[in-house]
Amino acid sequence: MVNQAKVLSAKELQAEVSRLNEELQMRDQLVQQLSQELFRLVKGNTGFTPNPETSERQQAQMQSMREQLQEVEQQVSFYQEQINERDAEVYQLRQTVQELTDRSMMLEQVVQELPGVYHQKFAERIAPVKEKVEMLQRENRQLHAELQSVSYRLAVKNRRAKGLDLPALGASEDSAIIKMPSFGNA
């Protein structure tokens, strides 16, 4: 199990794995030396009849060596188990790093695409507003032109009604004199 309170970095894990491998190699060498010594002792004792004292001592030594060998094998198993656990942790951490890297790249791509998406969405939302503004401006110009036309006609009508039109130049006896309209008491 991964101890969540004690999360090691990849370098620390590699250093720990290296240290465990070195210890394992040292134990392997010790096992090799013990097995060679055992082989030498067994091979050297084949040509004579065993002496009971020597035999008991050798059996004690053999028992001691077996116990040492068993301890070494247990330690090797323990370290191998730890190495396997660390390898599993390293694999899991690499998977997590890969997933986070992929997610980071995806988010970076989304961030890079956001201005274009927002520009497109804004353009889609602003298009009806632009059309409405243009329609209102056309309507405003049309109404303004109609207002000017009505104002002009009203002004012409008012001038005629009040006699403010320009005098007509016509052939009359007083053709040399131009009559100016009177403004009354104004």
Tab-separated table of N, CA, C and O in Angstrom, residues 120-136:
chain	number	residue	atom	x	y	z
A	120	GLN	N	-16.173	33.849	-31.865
A	120	GLN	CA	-17.263	33.298	-32.673
A	120	GLN	C	-18.603	33.483	-31.964
A	120	GLN	O	-19.588	33.910	-32.579
A	121	LYS	N	-18.658	33.145	-30.675
A	121	LYS	CA	-19.903	33.295	-29.922
A	121	LYS	C	-20.332	34.763	-29.871
A	121	LYS	O	-21.513	35.077	-30.020
A	122	PHE	N	-19.363	35.660	-29.662
A	122	PHE	CA	-19.682	37.081	-29.626
A	122	PHE	C	-20.215	37.543	-30.979
A	122	PHE	O	-21.191	38.296	-31.048
A	123	ALA	N	-19.568	37.069	-32.055
A	123	ALA	CA	-20.027	37.441	-33.405
A	123	ALA	C	-21.445	36.934	-33.641
A	123	ALA	O	-22.269	37.641	-34.246
A	124	GLU	N	-21.733	35.706	-33.172
A	124	GLU	CA	-23.080	35.157	-33.339
A	124	GLU	C	-24.103	35.974	-32.548
A	124	GLU	O	-25.220	36.194	-33.017
A	125	ARG	N	-23.737	36.419	-31.373
A	125	ARG	CA	-24.679	37.171	-30.542
A	125	ARG	C	-24.811	38.615	-30.997
A	125	ARG	O	-25.870	39.224	-30.816
A	126	ILE	N	-23.740	39.185	-31.575
A	126	ILE	CA	-23.772	40.590	-31.959
A	126	ILE	C	-24.441	40.785	-33.323
A	126	ILE	O	-24.943	41.870	-33.611
A	127	ALA	N	-24.476	39.723	-34.159
A	127	ALA	CA	-25.054	39.856	-35.508
A	127	ALA	C	-26.496	40.339	-35.456
A	127	ALA	O	-26.845	41.305	-36.177
A	128	PRO	N	-27.392	39.747	-34.650
A	128	PRO	CA	-28.764	40.272	-34.612
A	128	PRO	C	-28.830	41.709	-34.091
A	128	PRO	O	-29.646	42.503	-34.549
A	129	VAL	N	-27.935	42.034	-33.147
A	129	VAL	CA	-27.918	43.407	-32.623
A	129	VAL	C	-27.498	44.377	-33.716
A	129	VAL	O	-28.095	45.451	-33.869
A	130	LYS	N	-26.483	44.032	-34.510
A	130	LYS	CA	-26.035	44.889	-35.612
A	130	LYS	C	-27.159	45.094	-36.629
A	130	LYS	O	-27.372	46.210	-37.109
A	131	GLU	N	-27.843	43.986	-36.947
A	131	GLU	CA	-28.949	44.093	-37.906
A	131	GLU	C	-30.025	45.029	-37.365
A	131	GLU	O	-30.556	45.864	-38.102
A	132	LYS	N	-30.345	44.914	-36.084
A	132	LYS	CA	-31.373	45.770	-35.469
A	132	LYS	C	-30.927	47.226	-35.507
A	132	LYS	O	-31.723	48.122	-35.823
A	133	VAL	N	-29.636	47.482	-35.195
A	133	VAL	CA	-29.114	48.849	-35.220
A	133	VAL	C	-29.189	49.414	-36.636
A	133	VAL	O	-29.610	50.560	-36.836
A	134	GLU	N	-28.770	48.621	-37.618
A	134	GLU	CA	-28.830	49.087	-39.007
A	134	GLU	C	-30.265	49.380	-39.423
A	134	GLU	O	-30.537	50.386	-40.092
A	135	MET	N	-31.211	48.510	-39.034
A	135	MET	CA	-32.614	48.724	-39.365
A	135	MET	C	-33.114	50.009	-38.713
A	135	MET	O	-33.789	50.831	-39.353
A	136	LEU	N	-32.760	50.218	-37.436
A	136	LEU	CA	-33.175	51.437	-36.742
A	136	LEU	C	-32.556	52.681	-37.375
A	136	LEU	O	-33.216	53.720	-37.474
